[in-house]
XYZ file of C-alpha atoms in Angstrom:
513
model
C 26.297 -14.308 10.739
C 27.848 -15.506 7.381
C 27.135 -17.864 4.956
C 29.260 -20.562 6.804
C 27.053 -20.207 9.178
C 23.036 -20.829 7.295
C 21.564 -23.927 8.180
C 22.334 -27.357 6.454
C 19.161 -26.874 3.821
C 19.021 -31.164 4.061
C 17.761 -30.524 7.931
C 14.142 -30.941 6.127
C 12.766 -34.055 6.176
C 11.862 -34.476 2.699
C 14.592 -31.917 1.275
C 16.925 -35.001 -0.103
C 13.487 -36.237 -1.808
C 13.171 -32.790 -3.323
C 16.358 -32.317 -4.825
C 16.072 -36.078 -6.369
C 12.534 -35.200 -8.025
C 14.386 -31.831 -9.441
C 17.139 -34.160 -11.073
C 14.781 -36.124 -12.496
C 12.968 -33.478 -14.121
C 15.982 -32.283 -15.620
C 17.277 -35.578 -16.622
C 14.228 -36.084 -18.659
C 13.859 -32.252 -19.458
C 10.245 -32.178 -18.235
C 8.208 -28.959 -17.495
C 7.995 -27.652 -14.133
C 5.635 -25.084 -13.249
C 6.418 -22.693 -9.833
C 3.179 -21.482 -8.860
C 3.187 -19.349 -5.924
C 0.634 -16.955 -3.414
C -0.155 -13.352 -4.855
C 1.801 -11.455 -2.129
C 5.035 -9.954 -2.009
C 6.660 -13.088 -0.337
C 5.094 -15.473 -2.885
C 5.974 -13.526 -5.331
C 9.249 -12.791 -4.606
C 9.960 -16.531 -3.879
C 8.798 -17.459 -6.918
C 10.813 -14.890 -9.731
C 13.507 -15.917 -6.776
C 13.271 -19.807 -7.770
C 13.013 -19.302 -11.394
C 15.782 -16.958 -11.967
C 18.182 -19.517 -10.223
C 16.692 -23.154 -11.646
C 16.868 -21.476 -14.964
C 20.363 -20.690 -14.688
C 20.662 -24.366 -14.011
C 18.996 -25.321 -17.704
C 15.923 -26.645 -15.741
C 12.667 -26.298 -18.065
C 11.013 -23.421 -15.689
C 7.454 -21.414 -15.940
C 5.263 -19.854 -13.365
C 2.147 -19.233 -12.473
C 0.778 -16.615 -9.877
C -3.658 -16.552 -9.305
C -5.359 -13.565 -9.927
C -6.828 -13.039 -6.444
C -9.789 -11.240 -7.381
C -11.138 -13.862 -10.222
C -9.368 -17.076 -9.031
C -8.399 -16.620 -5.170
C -7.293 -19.423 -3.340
C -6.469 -23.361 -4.637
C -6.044 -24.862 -7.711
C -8.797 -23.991 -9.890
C -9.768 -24.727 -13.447
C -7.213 -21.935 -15.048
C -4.558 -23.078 -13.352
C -5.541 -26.820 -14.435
C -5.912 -26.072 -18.025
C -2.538 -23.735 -17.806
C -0.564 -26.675 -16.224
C -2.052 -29.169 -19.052
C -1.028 -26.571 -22.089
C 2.152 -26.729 -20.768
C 2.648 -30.388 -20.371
C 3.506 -29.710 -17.056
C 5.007 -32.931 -15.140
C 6.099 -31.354 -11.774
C 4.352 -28.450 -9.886
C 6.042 -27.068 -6.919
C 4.499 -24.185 -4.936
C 5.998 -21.667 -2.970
C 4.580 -19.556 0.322
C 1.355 -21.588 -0.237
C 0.435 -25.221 0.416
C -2.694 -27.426 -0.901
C -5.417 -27.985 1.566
C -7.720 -29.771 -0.363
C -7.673 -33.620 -1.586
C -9.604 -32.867 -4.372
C -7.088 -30.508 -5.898
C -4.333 -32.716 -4.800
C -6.177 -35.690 -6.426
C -6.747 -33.458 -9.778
C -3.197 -32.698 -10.088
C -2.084 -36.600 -10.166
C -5.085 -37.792 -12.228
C -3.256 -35.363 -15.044
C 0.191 -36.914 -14.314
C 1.533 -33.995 -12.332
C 3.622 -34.588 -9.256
C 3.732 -32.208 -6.312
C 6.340 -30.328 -3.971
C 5.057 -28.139 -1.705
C 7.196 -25.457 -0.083
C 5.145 -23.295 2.706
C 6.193 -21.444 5.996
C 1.946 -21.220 6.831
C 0.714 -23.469 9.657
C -1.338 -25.530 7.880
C -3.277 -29.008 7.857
C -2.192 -32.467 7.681
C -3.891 -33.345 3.837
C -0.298 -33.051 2.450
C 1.222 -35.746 4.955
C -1.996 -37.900 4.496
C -1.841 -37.652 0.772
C 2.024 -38.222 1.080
C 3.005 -34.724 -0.918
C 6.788 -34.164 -0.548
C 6.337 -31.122 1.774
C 9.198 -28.167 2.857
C 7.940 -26.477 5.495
C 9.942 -25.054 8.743
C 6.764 -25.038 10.872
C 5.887 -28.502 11.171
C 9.412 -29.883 10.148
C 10.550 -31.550 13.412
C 14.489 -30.964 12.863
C 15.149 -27.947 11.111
C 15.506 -25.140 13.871
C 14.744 -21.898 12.267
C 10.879 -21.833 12.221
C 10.437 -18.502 10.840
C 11.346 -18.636 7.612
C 9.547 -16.341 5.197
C 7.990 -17.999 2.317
C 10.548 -16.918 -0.298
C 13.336 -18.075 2.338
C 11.919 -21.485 2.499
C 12.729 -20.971 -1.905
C 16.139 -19.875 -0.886
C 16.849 -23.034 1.364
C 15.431 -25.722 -1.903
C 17.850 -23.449 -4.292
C 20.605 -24.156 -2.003
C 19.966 -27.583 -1.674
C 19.285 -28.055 -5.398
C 22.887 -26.609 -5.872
C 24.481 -28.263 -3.898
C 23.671 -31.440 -4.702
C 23.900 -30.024 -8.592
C 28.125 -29.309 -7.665
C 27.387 -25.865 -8.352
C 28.698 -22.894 -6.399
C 26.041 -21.036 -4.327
C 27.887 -17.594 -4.963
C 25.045 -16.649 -7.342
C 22.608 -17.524 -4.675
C 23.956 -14.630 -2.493
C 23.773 -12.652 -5.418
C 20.085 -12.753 -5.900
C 19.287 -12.319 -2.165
C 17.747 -8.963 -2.435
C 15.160 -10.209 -3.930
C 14.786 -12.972 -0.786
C 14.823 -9.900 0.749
C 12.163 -7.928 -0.181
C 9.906 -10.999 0.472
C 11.486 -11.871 4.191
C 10.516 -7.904 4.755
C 7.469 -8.138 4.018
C 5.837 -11.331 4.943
C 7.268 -9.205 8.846
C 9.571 -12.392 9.620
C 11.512 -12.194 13.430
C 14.884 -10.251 12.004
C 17.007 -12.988 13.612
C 19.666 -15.801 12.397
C 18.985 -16.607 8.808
C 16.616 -13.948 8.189
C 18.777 -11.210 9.497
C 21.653 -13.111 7.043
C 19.137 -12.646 4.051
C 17.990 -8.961 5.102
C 21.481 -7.850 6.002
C 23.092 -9.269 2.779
C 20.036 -8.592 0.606
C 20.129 -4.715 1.584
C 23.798 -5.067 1.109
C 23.280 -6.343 -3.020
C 20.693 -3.918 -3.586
C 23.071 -0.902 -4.032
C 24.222 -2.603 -6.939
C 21.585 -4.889 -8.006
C 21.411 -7.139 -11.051
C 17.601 -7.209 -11.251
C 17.092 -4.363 -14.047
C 13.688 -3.658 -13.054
C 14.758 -2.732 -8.791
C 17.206 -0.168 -10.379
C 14.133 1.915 -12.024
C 11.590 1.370 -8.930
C 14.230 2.956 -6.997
C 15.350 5.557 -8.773
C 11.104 6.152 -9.731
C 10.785 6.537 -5.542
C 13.405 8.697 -5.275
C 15.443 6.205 -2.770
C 19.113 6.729 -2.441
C 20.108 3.148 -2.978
C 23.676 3.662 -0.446
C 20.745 4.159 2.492
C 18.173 2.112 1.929
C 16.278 0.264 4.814
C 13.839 -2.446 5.981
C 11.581 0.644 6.252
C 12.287 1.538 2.530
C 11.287 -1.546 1.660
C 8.679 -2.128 3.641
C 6.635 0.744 3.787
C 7.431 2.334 -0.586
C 9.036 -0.864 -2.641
C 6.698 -3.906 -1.118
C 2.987 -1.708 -1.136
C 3.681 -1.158 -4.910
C 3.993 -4.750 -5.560
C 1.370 -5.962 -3.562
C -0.976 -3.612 -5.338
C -0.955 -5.349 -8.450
C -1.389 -8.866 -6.628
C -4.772 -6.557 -5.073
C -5.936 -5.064 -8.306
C -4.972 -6.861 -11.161
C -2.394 -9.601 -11.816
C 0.449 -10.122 -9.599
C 2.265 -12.525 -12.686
C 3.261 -8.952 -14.040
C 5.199 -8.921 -10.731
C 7.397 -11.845 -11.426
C 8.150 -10.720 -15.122
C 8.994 -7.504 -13.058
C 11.807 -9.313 -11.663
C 13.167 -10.963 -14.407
C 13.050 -8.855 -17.221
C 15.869 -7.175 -18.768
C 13.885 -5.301 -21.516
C 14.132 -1.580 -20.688
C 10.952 -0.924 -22.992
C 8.824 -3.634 -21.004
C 10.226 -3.151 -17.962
C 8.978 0.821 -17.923
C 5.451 -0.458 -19.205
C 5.475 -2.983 -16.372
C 6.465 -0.131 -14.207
C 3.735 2.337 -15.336
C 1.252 -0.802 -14.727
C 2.409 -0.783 -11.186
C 2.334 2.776 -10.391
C -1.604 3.218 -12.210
C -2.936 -0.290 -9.804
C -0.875 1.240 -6.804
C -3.334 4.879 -7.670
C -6.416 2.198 -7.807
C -5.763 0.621 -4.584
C -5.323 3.847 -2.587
C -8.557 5.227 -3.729
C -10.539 1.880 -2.955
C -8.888 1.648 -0.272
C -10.152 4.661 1.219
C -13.713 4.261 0.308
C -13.699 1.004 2.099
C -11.779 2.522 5.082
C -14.299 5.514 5.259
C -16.997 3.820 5.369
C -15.878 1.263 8.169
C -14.463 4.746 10.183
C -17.715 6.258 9.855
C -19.743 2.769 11.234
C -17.639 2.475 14.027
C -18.306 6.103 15.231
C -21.793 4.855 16.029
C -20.703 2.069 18.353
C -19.440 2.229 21.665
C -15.708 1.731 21.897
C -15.838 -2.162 20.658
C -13.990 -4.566 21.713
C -13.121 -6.100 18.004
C -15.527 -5.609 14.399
C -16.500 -7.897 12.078
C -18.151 -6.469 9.258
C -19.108 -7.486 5.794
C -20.011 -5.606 1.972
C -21.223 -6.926 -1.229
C -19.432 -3.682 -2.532
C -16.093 -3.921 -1.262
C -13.034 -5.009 -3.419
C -11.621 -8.090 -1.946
C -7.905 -7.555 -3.337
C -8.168 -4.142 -0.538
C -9.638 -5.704 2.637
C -6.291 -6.674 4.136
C -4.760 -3.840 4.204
C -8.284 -1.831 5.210
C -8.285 -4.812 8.213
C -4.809 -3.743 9.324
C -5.599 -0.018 9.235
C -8.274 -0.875 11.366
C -7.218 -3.334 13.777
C -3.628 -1.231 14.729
C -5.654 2.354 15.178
C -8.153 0.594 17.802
C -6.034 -2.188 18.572
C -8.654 -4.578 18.557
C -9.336 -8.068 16.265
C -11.067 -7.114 13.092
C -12.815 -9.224 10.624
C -14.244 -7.964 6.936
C -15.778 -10.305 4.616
C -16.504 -9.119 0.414
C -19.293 -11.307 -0.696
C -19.304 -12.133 -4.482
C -20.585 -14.883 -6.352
C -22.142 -16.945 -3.585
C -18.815 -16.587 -1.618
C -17.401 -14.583 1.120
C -13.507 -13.531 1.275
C -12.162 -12.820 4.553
C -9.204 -10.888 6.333
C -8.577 -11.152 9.816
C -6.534 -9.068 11.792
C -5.798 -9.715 15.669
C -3.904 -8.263 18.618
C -1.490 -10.307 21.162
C -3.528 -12.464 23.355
C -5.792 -13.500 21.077
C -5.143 -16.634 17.803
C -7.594 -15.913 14.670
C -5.507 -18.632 12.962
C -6.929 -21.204 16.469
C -10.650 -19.780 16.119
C -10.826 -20.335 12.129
C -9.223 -24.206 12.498
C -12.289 -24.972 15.132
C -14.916 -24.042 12.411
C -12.785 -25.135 9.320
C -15.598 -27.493 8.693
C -17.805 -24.411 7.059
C -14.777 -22.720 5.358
C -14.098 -23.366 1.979
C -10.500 -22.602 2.601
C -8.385 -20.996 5.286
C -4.636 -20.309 5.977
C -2.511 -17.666 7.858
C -1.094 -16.969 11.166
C -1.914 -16.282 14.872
C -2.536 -12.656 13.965
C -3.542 -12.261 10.521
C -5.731 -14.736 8.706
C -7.988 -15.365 5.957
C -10.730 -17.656 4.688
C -13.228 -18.490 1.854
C -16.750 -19.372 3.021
C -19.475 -19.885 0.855
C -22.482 -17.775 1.638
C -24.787 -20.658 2.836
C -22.510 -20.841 6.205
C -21.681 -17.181 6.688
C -24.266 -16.193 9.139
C -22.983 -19.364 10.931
C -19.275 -18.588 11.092
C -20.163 -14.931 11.593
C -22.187 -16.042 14.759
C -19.051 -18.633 15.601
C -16.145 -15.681 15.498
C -18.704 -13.091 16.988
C -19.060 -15.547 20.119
C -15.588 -16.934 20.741
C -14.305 -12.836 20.190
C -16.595 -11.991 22.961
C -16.081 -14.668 25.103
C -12.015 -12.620 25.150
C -13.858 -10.706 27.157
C -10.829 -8.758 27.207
C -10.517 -5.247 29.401
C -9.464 -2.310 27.482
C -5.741 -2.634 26.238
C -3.315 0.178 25.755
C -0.788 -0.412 23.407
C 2.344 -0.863 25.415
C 5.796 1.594 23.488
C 8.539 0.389 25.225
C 11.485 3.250 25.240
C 15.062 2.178 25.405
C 16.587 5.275 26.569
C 15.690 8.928 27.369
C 17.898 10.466 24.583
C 18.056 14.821 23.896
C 17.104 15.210 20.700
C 19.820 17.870 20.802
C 22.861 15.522 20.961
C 21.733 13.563 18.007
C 24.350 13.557 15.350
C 25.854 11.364 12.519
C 28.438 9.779 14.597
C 25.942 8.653 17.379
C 23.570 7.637 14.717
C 25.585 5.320 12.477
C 26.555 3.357 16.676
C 22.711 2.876 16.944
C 22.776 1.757 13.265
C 25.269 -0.953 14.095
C 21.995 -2.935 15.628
C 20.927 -3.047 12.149
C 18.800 -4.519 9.944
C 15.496 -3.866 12.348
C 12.390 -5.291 12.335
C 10.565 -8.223 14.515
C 12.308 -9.185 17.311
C 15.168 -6.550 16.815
C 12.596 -3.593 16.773
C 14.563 -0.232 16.091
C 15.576 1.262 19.489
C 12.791 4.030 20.506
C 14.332 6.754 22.626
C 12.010 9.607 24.428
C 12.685 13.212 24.838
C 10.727 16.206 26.837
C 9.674 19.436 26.280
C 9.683 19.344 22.450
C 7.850 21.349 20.121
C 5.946 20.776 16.481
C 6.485 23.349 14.110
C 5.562 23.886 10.468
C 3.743 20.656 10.850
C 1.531 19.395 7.531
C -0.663 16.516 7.278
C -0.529 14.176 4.155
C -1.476 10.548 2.904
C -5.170 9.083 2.993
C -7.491 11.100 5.320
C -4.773 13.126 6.532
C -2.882 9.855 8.277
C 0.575 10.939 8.825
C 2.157 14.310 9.549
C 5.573 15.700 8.619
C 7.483 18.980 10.037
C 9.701 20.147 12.231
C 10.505 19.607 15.963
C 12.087 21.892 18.069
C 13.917 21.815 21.441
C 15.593 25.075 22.857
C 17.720 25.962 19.411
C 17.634 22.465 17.559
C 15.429 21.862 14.833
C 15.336 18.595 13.214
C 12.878 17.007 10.442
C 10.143 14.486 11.537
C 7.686 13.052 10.045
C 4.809 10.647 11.700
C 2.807 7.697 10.449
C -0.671 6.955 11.350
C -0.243 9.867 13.625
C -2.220 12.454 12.078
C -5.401 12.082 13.900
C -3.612 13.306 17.299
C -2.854 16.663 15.760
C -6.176 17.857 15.830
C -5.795 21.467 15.795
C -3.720 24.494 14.589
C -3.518 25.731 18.285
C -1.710 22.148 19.422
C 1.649 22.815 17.309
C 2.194 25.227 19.567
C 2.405 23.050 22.749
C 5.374 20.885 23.713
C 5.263 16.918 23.760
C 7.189 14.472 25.839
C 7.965 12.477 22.444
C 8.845 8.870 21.316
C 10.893 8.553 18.806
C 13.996 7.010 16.789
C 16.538 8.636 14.741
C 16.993 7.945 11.182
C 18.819 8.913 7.968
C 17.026 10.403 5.345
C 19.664 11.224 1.727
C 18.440 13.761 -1.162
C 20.417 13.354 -3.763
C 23.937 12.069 -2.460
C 23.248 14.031 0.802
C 22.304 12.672 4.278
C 20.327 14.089 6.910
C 18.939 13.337 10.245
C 15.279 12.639 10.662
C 13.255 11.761 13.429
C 10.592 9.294 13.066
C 7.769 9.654 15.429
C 6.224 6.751 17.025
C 3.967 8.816 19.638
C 3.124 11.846 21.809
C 1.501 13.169 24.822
């Protein structure tokens, strides 16, 4: 796919409408503000759609919620920030506005509203008649799986276009598309795979200052970097400042071209990222050691006064993809509960919160992972609600289903074979990298490492080949000294690993027996 072939952006409904309220702005050199969700898509959409309507002359700030003191919505810091800044247009990005009170707040101040989203969400925009940009409930643009900093890429191209300006620096800037489209776990097909592909492609020689030094600081070999690279090393280090402390710091991240800051910003990552893993794994510990005293349930729900909301998620992930089952934890602070949800196929959080929305505060997601506010008056009630409608499932035990592509030897794996499998690249949803199994293999000089001992790296061996491997979330299987010693009929797929400016095979472990 090129960039001949990306969607007309004007496919959206109100995308013409957009683009006319953006000339306006500039005609009359008013203040917009981009305020966007504290993740690593919003964020990245937002620096995204700053960098390029700056470049335009457009009068640009932005504004990201602290998700531990403000959370969800338009609250009264984001009110009084908007009204310092004589802010006349507000346009959000990989978040919408699901309440008429804040949408009613906004105009009473003189503030008009574009909403850009990618979230299944409620019809209080169309009611209140909020010039909305949204692939899942647009009714002719085709691609409905947009990330949320995609959906930004689509408005910048229409903006420029209908500004006569060439869209080369859009491609430019697409690693940082990118990083968000990774993330947010988007089906890797048509214009995602475009932006992934071509965004991989820029990073090896990236303009954004501030990517050069997180790379180098992780010790990634720019020439190879992948979806998992970014995924599982660059994308947890922004999200934990959006968890811990402010995720703004992010977006100044992005477009900053002071060395001096950008190493400060840097250290501030690095110091929340060391914060989050340690709350993190109090949280998880103490969930792990509950469910030890039940018998083998079929999803958990679970709730703390003590717990760090900004940590849940990722706690609810850990949770829900070791057991495979739904999993629900709520933080309770201030008269308010927080939720993450985390499901499995077969069953739709997002369906089960939108049938009690009545007691939520707020709520927003997708079929699989969800959230919600609740004030504490109706959480024993929506508690009881989830608790009956997850039981009700009634769902028989479910293995995890691996599928293999191919029984491959691990001793005919070499460069040349590797870079043909690597022609199916970029992987992630719906172009999952290609899992190939092997017999009679053997772990050697295996060590754990990561939070309570969660992965393992080593060696495997089969007859005289030896070849690195290293496996995540696998840890717990290896449960004794004596079991490195046995050989494994083995899952697994192939990938490069560079130190310094040299490559080497790897194989990354998906499971054993």
């Amino acid at each position: 796919m090129s960039e001949n072939d990306l969607l007309d952006p004007f496919l959206f409904e109100n995308m013409e409408k957009v683009v006319e309220r953006i000339k306006v702005a500039k005609l009359k050199k008013e203040k917009i503000v981009i305020y966007g969700d504290y993740d690593v898509d919003g964020i990245s959409g937002v620096a995204y759609l700053v960098i390029m309507l700056r470049k335009l002359g457009l009068n640009i700030d932005y504004y990201i919620p602290n998700r531990v003191h403000e959370g969800f919505g338009i609250n009264r810091s984001t009110l009084n920030f908007l009204k310092r800044r004589d802010t006349k247009l507000f346009i959000t990005v990989d978040i919408s506005i699901n309440s008429r009170e804040e949408i009613m707040l906004l105009k009473k101040n003189g503030i008009d509203i574009i909403v850009t989203d990618h979230h299944r969400q409620t019809t209080i925009c169309d009611e209140m008649e909020i010039l909305t940009i949204n692939p899942k409930i647009s009714k002719s643009y085709p691609n409905k799986y947009l990330s949320g900093a995609g959906v930004a890429f689509k408005v910048a191209c229409a903006i420029y276009e209908r500004f006569g300006m060439s869209k080369k620096i859009l491609y430019e800037y697409l690693d940082i598309v990118m990083i968000g489209t990774v993330a947010d776990v988007v089906p890797m097909v048509n214009e995602n795979r475009f932006i992934i592909k071509k965004g991989l492609n820029n990073i090896k020689k990236t303009k954004i200052k501030g990517l050069k030094y997180i790379i180098n600081y992780l010790k990634i070999n720019p020439k190879n970097i992948t979806t998992s690279d970014i995924g599982f090393l660059i994308a947890p280090i922004f999200n934990a400042l959006g968890r811990i402390d402010n995720s703004k710091i992010v977006v100044n991240f992005f477009i900053q071209e002071d060395d001096f800051k950008l190493i400060s910003i840097i250290e501030e990552m690095k110091k929340a990222n060391k914060i989050r893993r340690y709350l993190e794994n109090e949280i998880y510990n103490e969930i792990e050691e509950k469910i030890q005293r039940l018998n083998r349930p079929k999803y958990i729900f679970m709730k703390s006064r003590s717990w760090h909301s900004g940590v849940v998620g990722v706690v609810c992930s850990r949770i829900s993809i070791k057991y495979n089952i739904p999993v629900i934890l709520v933080s309770i602070k201030n008269g308010y509960g927080k939720a993450s949800c985390r499901s499995i196929e077969g069953i739709n959080i997002f369906d089960m919160l939108k049938e009690i929305s009545t007691k939520l505060e707020r709520f927003g997601g997708h079929d699989l992972a969800a959230g919600f506010l609740v004030s504490e008056k109706y959480l024993f009630e929506v508690e009881r609600y989830l608790r009956q409608r997850l039981v009700r499932k009634n769902r028989e035990d479910v293995e995890k289903i691996l599928n293999v592509d191919s029984w491959l030897n691990i001793k005919s794996i070499n460069k040349k074979k590797l870079c043909d499998i690597n022609r199916l690249a970029p992987f992630g949803l719906d172009n999952p990298e290609p899992n190939f199994i092997d017999t009679e293999v053997e772990f050697i000089g295996i060590s754990k490492f990561g939070i309570n001992n969660r992965h393992f790296k080593g060696f495997a061996k089969k007859n005289d080949r030896v070849i690195s491997v290293i496996g995540y979330n696998l840890g717990h299987k290896l449960k004794a000294k004596s079991e490195n010693e046995r050989k494994y009929r083995v899952i697994y797929t192939p990938i490069f690993k560079s130190v310094h400016s040299d490559l080497y095979i790897e194989l990354r472990i998906k499971d054993f027996i």
